[in-house]
Tab-separated table of C-alpha atoms in Angstrom:
chain	number	residue	atom	x	y	z
A	22	MET	CA	0.055	0.365	-0.448
A	23	ALA	CA	1.519	3.179	-0.917
A	24	TRP	CA	2.468	6.254	2.058
A	25	THR	CA	0.271	8.631	2.483
A	26	ARG	CA	1.549	12.563	2.036
A	27	ASP	CA	1.439	12.342	6.477
A	28	GLN	CA	3.363	8.709	6.054
A	29	MET	CA	5.864	10.723	3.607
A	30	ALA	CA	6.600	13.360	5.562
A	31	GLU	CA	7.300	10.904	8.896
A	32	ARG	CA	10.014	9.242	6.567
A	33	ALA	CA	11.927	12.336	5.617
A	34	ALA	CA	11.723	12.921	9.064
A	35	GLN	CA	13.934	9.910	9.546
A	36	GLU	CA	16.794	12.563	7.980
A	37	LEU	CA	16.665	14.831	10.231
A	38	ARG	CA	19.013	14.964	13.422
A	39	ASP	CA	19.432	16.701	16.591
A	40	GLY	CA	21.273	20.189	16.088
A	41	PHE	CA	20.175	20.738	11.972
A	42	TYR	CA	19.288	23.864	10.582
A	43	VAL	CA	16.581	22.532	8.062
A	44	ASN	CA	14.519	24.193	5.446
A	45	LEU	CA	11.154	22.458	4.526
A	46	GLY	CA	9.639	23.464	0.760
A	47	ILE	CA	5.799	23.774	0.044
A	48	GLY	CA	3.080	20.853	-0.268
A	49	ILE	CA	4.440	17.488	1.356
A	50	PRO	CA	7.420	19.490	2.596
A	51	THR	CA	6.126	20.831	5.359
A	52	LEU	CA	4.276	18.471	6.921
A	53	VAL	CA	7.307	16.812	8.335
A	54	SER	CA	7.474	19.488	10.829
A	55	ASN	CA	5.095	17.815	13.037
A	56	TYR	CA	7.263	14.558	13.507
A	57	ILE	CA	10.381	15.868	14.415
A	58	PRO	CA	11.506	13.150	17.771
A	59	PRO	CA	10.081	14.287	20.612
A	60	GLY	CA	13.844	15.068	22.648
A	61	MET	CA	15.283	15.872	19.192
A	62	SER	CA	16.526	19.926	18.708
A	63	VAL	CA	16.077	20.824	15.324
A	64	GLN	CA	16.131	25.068	13.744
A	65	LEU	CA	13.594	25.559	11.164
A	66	HIS	CA	14.958	28.116	8.508
A	67	SER	CA	12.504	30.005	6.255
A	68	GLU	CA	13.313	32.405	3.388
A	69	ASN	CA	11.640	35.295	4.313
A	70	GLY	CA	13.757	35.827	7.311
A	71	MET	CA	12.769	33.494	10.348
A	72	LEU	CA	14.800	30.807	12.445
A	73	GLY	CA	12.986	28.153	14.635
A	74	THR	CA	9.821	28.478	13.065
A	75	GLY	CA	6.907	26.495	15.477
A	76	PRO	CA	4.101	24.374	14.523
A	77	PHE	CA	1.091	25.561	12.748
A	78	PRO	CA	-1.014	27.512	14.505
A	79	PHE	CA	-4.920	26.188	15.822
A	80	GLU	CA	-7.747	27.452	14.191
A	81	GLY	CA	-8.139	30.972	15.357
A	82	GLU	CA	-4.574	31.577	16.840
A	83	GLU	CA	-3.000	32.400	13.183
A	84	ASP	CA	-0.956	35.824	12.965
A	85	PRO	CA	-1.144	36.902	9.167
A	86	ASP	CA	2.651	38.815	10.052
A	87	LEU	CA	3.860	34.959	10.898
A	88	ILE	CA	4.388	33.390	7.455
A	89	ASN	CA	6.660	30.931	6.015
A	90	ALA	CA	8.572	31.248	2.819
A	91	GLY	CA	4.758	29.284	1.414
A	92	LYS	CA	2.761	32.042	2.804
A	93	GLN	CA	1.365	29.177	5.641
A	94	THR	CA	0.852	30.855	9.153
A	95	VAL	CA	3.168	29.678	11.310
A	96	THR	CA	4.399	30.214	15.058
A	97	GLU	CA	7.510	31.105	16.960
A	98	LEU	CA	9.622	30.040	19.882
A	99	PRO	CA	11.242	31.372	22.484
A	100	THR	CA	14.044	30.903	20.492
A	101	THR	CA	12.465	32.197	16.888
A	102	SER	CA	14.401	34.820	15.341
A	103	TYR	CA	14.248	37.553	12.928
A	104	PHE	CA	16.168	39.071	9.996
A	105	SER	CA	15.872	40.124	6.795
A	106	SER	CA	15.573	38.490	3.273
A	107	ALA	CA	18.600	39.143	1.805
A	108	ASP	CA	21.065	37.771	5.339
A	109	SER	CA	18.360	34.716	5.204
A	110	PHE	CA	19.965	33.810	1.585
A	111	GLY	CA	23.419	34.944	2.637
A	112	MET	CA	22.670	31.886	5.936
A	113	ILE	CA	22.179	29.207	2.546
A	114	ARG	CA	24.914	30.700	0.179
A	115	GLY	CA	26.600	30.488	2.766
A	116	GLY	CA	26.396	27.036	3.635
A	117	HIS	CA	25.150	27.397	7.356
A	118	ILE	CA	21.490	25.328	6.385
A	119	ASP	CA	22.275	21.002	7.111
A	120	LEU	CA	19.492	19.853	4.829
A	121	ALA	CA	16.713	20.663	3.388
A	122	ILE	CA	13.550	18.660	2.066
A	123	LEU	CA	11.851	19.455	-0.967
A	124	GLY	CA	8.920	18.728	-3.836
A	125	ALA	CA	9.897	18.131	-7.056
A	126	MET	CA	8.205	17.570	-10.346
A	127	GLN	CA	10.710	15.251	-11.334
A	128	VAL	CA	14.681	14.033	-10.676
A	129	ALA	CA	16.750	12.562	-12.649
A	130	GLU	CA	18.918	9.473	-11.739
A	131	ASN	CA	22.297	11.686	-11.846
A	132	GLY	CA	20.804	13.941	-8.481
A	133	ASP	CA	18.971	16.924	-11.457
A	134	LEU	CA	16.105	18.706	-10.093
A	135	ALA	CA	13.004	20.061	-11.937
A	136	ASN	CA	10.620	22.050	-9.622
A	137	TRP	CA	10.337	25.405	-9.790
A	138	MET	CA	8.412	25.876	-13.488
A	139	ILE	CA	6.124	24.105	-15.809
A	140	PRO	CA	6.972	25.983	-19.329
A	141	GLY	CA	3.403	27.722	-20.380
A	142	LYS	CA	2.101	27.860	-16.923
A	143	MET	CA	1.923	30.642	-14.441
A	144	VAL	CA	4.929	30.762	-12.372
A	145	LYS	CA	4.876	33.580	-9.493
A	146	GLY	CA	8.480	33.019	-9.134
A	147	MET	CA	11.525	30.820	-8.970
A	148	GLY	CA	11.466	31.166	-4.775
A	149	GLY	CA	14.506	30.152	-2.945
A	150	ALA	CA	14.913	26.629	-4.072
A	151	MET	CA	18.081	27.303	-6.940
A	152	ASP	CA	19.562	28.977	-3.906
A	153	LEU	CA	18.494	25.818	-1.496
A	154	VAL	CA	20.385	23.528	-3.558
A	155	ALA	CA	23.318	24.860	-4.362
A	156	GLY	CA	23.645	25.972	-0.861
A	157	VAL	CA	22.977	23.061	1.476
A	158	LYS	CA	24.597	20.639	2.513
A	159	ARG	CA	22.223	17.587	1.839
A	160	VAL	CA	18.901	17.815	-0.363
A	161	VAL	CA	15.834	15.569	0.076
A	162	VAL	CA	12.958	15.144	-2.354
A	163	VAL	CA	9.221	14.107	-0.944
A	164	MET	CA	6.601	13.755	-3.530
A	165	GLU	CA	4.472	11.682	-5.523
A	166	HIS	CA	5.827	8.428	-7.704
A	167	SER	CA	4.431	9.805	-10.916
A	168	ALA	CA	1.648	12.584	-11.842
A	169	LYS	CA	-1.245	11.836	-14.421
A	170	ASN	CA	0.559	8.240	-14.683
A	171	GLU	CA	3.799	9.814	-16.037
A	172	PRO	CA	7.167	8.609	-14.360
A	173	LYS	CA	8.574	11.338	-12.000
A	174	LEU	CA	11.818	9.442	-11.647
A	175	LEU	CA	13.444	10.014	-15.105
A	176	HIS	CA	16.799	8.919	-16.695
A	177	ARG	CA	16.676	13.013	-17.843
A	178	CYS	CA	14.276	15.516	-16.587
A	179	ASN	CA	12.675	17.340	-19.679
A	180	LEU	CA	11.532	20.411	-17.650
A	181	PRO	CA	13.512	23.941	-16.923
A	182	LEU	CA	16.283	22.433	-14.538
A	183	THR	CA	16.549	23.698	-10.362
A	184	GLY	CA	20.662	22.033	-10.138
A	185	THR	CA	21.977	19.846	-11.493
A	186	HIS	CA	23.513	16.496	-9.565
A	187	VAL	CA	22.136	18.075	-6.523
A	188	VAL	CA	19.352	15.619	-5.039
A	189	ASP	CA	20.962	13.012	-2.300
A	190	LEU	CA	17.385	11.340	-1.641
A	191	VAL	CA	13.549	10.892	-2.795
A	192	ILE	CA	10.784	9.705	-0.804
A	193	THR	CA	7.550	8.769	-2.630
A	194	ASP	CA	4.590	6.995	-2.064
A	195	LEU	CA	5.652	3.782	-3.015
A	196	GLY	CA	9.265	3.903	-1.758
A	197	VAL	CA	12.531	5.179	-1.248
A	198	PHE	CA	16.007	6.183	-3.160
A	199	SER	CA	19.201	7.034	-2.194
A	200	ILE	CA	21.171	8.916	-5.269
A	201	ASP	CA	24.977	9.311	-5.518
A	202	ARG	CA	25.243	12.592	-7.774
A	203	LYS	CA	28.983	12.277	-7.836
A	204	GLY	CA	28.829	8.928	-9.515
A	205	GLY	CA	25.376	9.439	-10.350
A	206	GLY	CA	23.608	5.896	-9.491
A	207	MET	CA	20.164	5.735	-7.766
A	208	LYS	CA	19.710	2.963	-5.878
A	209	LEU	CA	16.435	1.612	-4.129
A	210	ILE	CA	16.387	1.381	-0.537
A	211	GLU	CA	13.297	0.935	0.810
A	212	LEU	CA	9.521	0.183	-0.099
A	213	ALA	CA	6.731	0.834	1.165
A	214	PRO	CA	4.086	-1.502	2.644
A	215	ASP	CA	2.673	-3.977	0.385
A	216	VAL	CA	4.482	-2.197	-2.319
A	217	THR	CA	6.304	-4.868	-5.370
A	218	LEU	CA	9.643	-4.323	-7.378
A	219	GLU	CA	6.987	-4.668	-10.221
A	220	GLU	CA	5.025	-1.595	-8.873
A	221	ILE	CA	7.539	0.743	-8.754
A	222	ARG	CA	9.469	-0.762	-12.468
A	223	GLY	CA	5.768	-0.109	-14.239
A	224	LYS	CA	5.837	3.577	-12.819
A	225	THR	CA	9.743	4.347	-12.817
A	226	GLU	CA	11.963	5.541	-16.011
A	227	ALA	CA	15.024	6.241	-13.760
A	228	SER	CA	17.850	3.241	-14.074
A	229	TYR	CA	18.372	2.142	-10.347
A	230	THR	CA	20.121	-0.722	-8.313
A	231	VAL	CA	17.553	-2.721	-6.145
A	232	ALA	CA	19.330	-2.846	-2.744
A	233	VAL	CA	15.789	-3.482	-0.658
A	234	LYS	CA	14.073	-7.004	-0.109
A	235	PRO	CA	10.898	-7.210	-2.286
A	236	ASN	CA	7.351	-7.628	-0.303
């Protein structure tokens, strides 16, 4: 059975480590904040100038001045700090963010990432993804395995790239793939419950090796 969005986020939270500074992208990645292990200290970073982002507010307690980069209302913590967007990107470009968890439209077997636009469709802006994948220490992608019956794990991306050789791990609703972005190899390392290798094979264009026992 394929993982739900929350289960994908919970699996992504396993990549967190105590003391990490982490940037969460729009969509499924924002749910990762709900699954930070108890007792673990993780500082969530937002491109719009907030470090130490708290959980989503309860209904009726929203503060419209407290938003993340995805324009969602969030809460602050006693340790939260605020700064300009320029300083925020300085943290990213300076290599001070340990992990970025992002969504994607496509990921290639060599670690290329496409997640910012579809030609012909309106784009509000590039966002911070291009800086994130170039500046953070590790990139994890969380996405659906396919869209409209089209695979999203490809030999080569055919959408405009966000970055080349930048993805380290991909978590989909069907399984988990590690990528050697220097050597260019993709490896299936985990299957969602009851998902078969045949199901993975039928929905994946990318070449990959298998390092997991079949369900």
